[in-house]
PDB file of C-alpha atoms in Angstrom:
ATOM      1  CA  MET U   1      -6.514 254.340 117.157  1.00 46.00           C
ATOM      2  CA  LYS U   2      -6.729 258.090 116.654  1.00 53.00           C
ATOM      3  CA  SER U   3      -6.928 260.157 119.827  1.00 57.00           C
ATOM      4  CA  ASP U   4      -9.327 262.908 120.845  1.00 61.00           C
ATOM      5  CA  CYS U   5      -7.538 266.142 121.793  1.00 67.00           C
ATOM      6  CA  ASP U   6     -10.484 267.212 123.962  1.00 73.00           C
ATOM      7  CA  SER U   7     -10.415 264.110 126.155  1.00 77.00           C
ATOM      8  CA  TRP U   8      -8.710 263.578 129.508  1.00 83.00           C
ATOM      9  CA  MET U   9      -5.625 261.383 129.802  1.00 82.00           C
ATOM     10  CA  ASN U  10      -3.529 260.123 132.682  1.00 88.00           C
ATOM     11  CA  VAL U  11       0.078 261.289 132.813  1.00 89.00           C
ATOM     12  CA  SER U  12       2.872 260.237 135.133  1.00 93.00           C
ATOM     13  CA  GLN U  13       4.102 262.387 138.014  1.00 95.00           C
ATOM     14  CA  GLY U  14       7.318 262.954 136.033  1.00 94.00           C
ATOM     15  CA  ILE U  15       5.381 264.450 133.102  1.00 93.00           C
ATOM     16  CA  GLN U  16       3.364 266.592 135.507  1.00 94.00           C
ATOM     17  CA  ASN U  17       6.606 267.881 137.047  1.00 94.00           C
ATOM     18  CA  GLU U  18       8.044 268.731 133.614  1.00 94.00           C
ATOM     19  CA  LEU U  19       4.882 270.587 132.573  1.00 93.00           C
ATOM     20  CA  GLN U  20       4.847 272.481 135.868  1.00 94.00           C
ATOM     21  CA  TRP U  21       8.448 273.579 135.260  1.00 92.00           C
ATOM     22  CA  TRP U  22       7.393 275.113 131.903  1.00 89.00           C
ATOM     23  CA  ILE U  23       4.362 276.789 133.494  1.00 90.00           C
ATOM     24  CA  ASP U  24       6.543 278.253 136.270  1.00 90.00           C
ATOM     25  CA  ASN U  25       9.484 279.359 134.108  1.00 86.00           C
ATOM     26  CA  LEU U  26       8.314 280.263 130.630  1.00 82.00           C
ATOM     27  CA  GLY U  27       7.063 283.711 131.605  1.00 80.00           C
ATOM     28  CA  HIS U  28      10.384 284.587 133.277  1.00 80.00           C
ATOM     29  CA  GLN U  29      12.562 284.019 130.214  1.00 74.00           C
ATOM     30  CA  LYS U  30      14.456 287.076 128.981  1.00 76.00           C
ATOM     31  CA  ARG U  31      16.048 285.384 125.960  1.00 74.00           C
ATOM     32  CA  ILE U  32      14.181 284.076 122.935  1.00 72.00           C
ATOM     33  CA  ILE U  33      14.257 280.360 122.189  1.00 69.00           C
ATOM     34  CA  ILE U  34      14.353 280.762 118.402  1.00 72.00           C
ATOM     35  CA  HIS U  35      17.423 282.431 116.899  1.00 69.00           C
ATOM     36  CA  ALA U  36      16.881 284.907 114.066  1.00 77.00           C
ATOM     37  CA  ASN U  37      19.224 283.361 111.475  1.00 83.00           C
ATOM     38  CA  PRO U  38      18.900 279.583 111.287  1.00 81.00           C
ATOM     39  CA  SER U  39      21.580 277.763 109.313  1.00 87.00           C
ATOM     40  CA  LEU U  40      19.030 275.334 107.865  1.00 90.00           C
ATOM     41  CA  VAL U  41      15.246 275.432 107.520  1.00 91.00           C
ATOM     42  CA  ILE U  42      13.288 272.178 107.440  1.00 95.00           C
ATOM     43  CA  THR U  43       9.552 272.442 106.816  1.00 96.00           C
ATOM     44  CA  CYS U  44       7.274 269.476 107.398  1.00 96.00           C
ATOM     45  CA  ASP U  45       3.568 268.765 107.592  1.00 94.00           C
ATOM     46  CA  ALA U  46       1.196 265.849 107.852  1.00 92.00           C
ATOM     47  CA  SER U  47      -2.467 265.168 107.294  1.00 92.00           C
ATOM     48  CA  ASN U  48      -4.668 262.148 107.755  1.00 90.00           C
ATOM     49  CA  ASP U  49      -3.763 261.089 104.202  1.00 91.00           C
ATOM     50  CA  GLY U  50      -0.010 261.666 104.017  1.00 93.00           C
ATOM     51  CA  TRP U  51       3.121 263.548 104.988  1.00 93.00           C
ATOM     52  CA  GLY U  52       5.798 265.738 103.464  1.00 96.00           C
ATOM     53  CA  ALA U  53       8.986 267.689 104.136  1.00 97.00           C
ATOM     54  CA  VAL U  54      11.174 270.234 102.332  1.00 97.00           C
ATOM     55  CA  CYS U  55      14.790 271.173 103.053  1.00 96.00           C
ATOM     56  CA  GLU U  56      16.414 273.610 100.637  1.00 93.00           C
ATOM     57  CA  GLN U  57      15.723 272.090  97.199  1.00 92.00           C
ATOM     58  CA  ASN U  58      15.027 268.595  98.570  1.00 95.00           C
ATOM     59  CA  GLU U  59      11.426 267.432  98.857  1.00 96.00           C
ATOM     60  CA  ILE U  60      10.037 264.172 100.182  1.00 96.00           C
ATOM     61  CA  GLY U  61       6.561 262.966 101.022  1.00 96.00           C
ATOM     62  CA  GLY U  62       4.141 260.157 100.717  1.00 95.00           C
ATOM     63  CA  ARG U  63       0.875 258.622 101.718  1.00 95.00           C
ATOM     64  CA  TRP U  64       0.395 256.663 104.938  1.00 93.00           C
ATOM     65  CA  ARG U  65       0.255 252.881 104.745  1.00 93.00           C
ATOM     66  CA  ASN U  66      -2.889 251.257 106.154  1.00 91.00           C
ATOM     67  CA  LEU U  67      -1.307 250.442 109.524  1.00 91.00           C
ATOM     68  CA  GLU U  68       0.361 253.867 109.793  1.00 89.00           C
ATOM     69  CA  SER U  69      -2.904 255.667 109.043  1.00 87.00           C
ATOM     70  CA  GLN U  70      -4.343 254.293 112.289  1.00 87.00           C
ATOM     71  CA  ASN U  71      -1.857 256.382 114.318  1.00 86.00           C
ATOM     72  CA  HIS U  72      -2.280 260.030 115.250  1.00 82.00           C
ATOM     73  CA  ILE U  73      -0.379 262.375 112.887  1.00 76.00           C
ATOM     74  CA  ASN U  74       1.171 264.320 115.783  1.00 74.00           C
TER      75      ASN U  74
END
């Protein structure tokens, strides 16, 4: 079943602790997370109908099967 991003959901105390760590620490970071010169770039995307990815000259993609299309794309 597809989920609603605007709805409430229950999360474990462990997940709450992890999220709180990010809230507390992200603003204090002096270094960037993403490096300027990646050695490989992989681009991917998905929609309700299908998915796809590109890496250098290699491309792949397809349409969701019936059962897969019932899941959330994220």
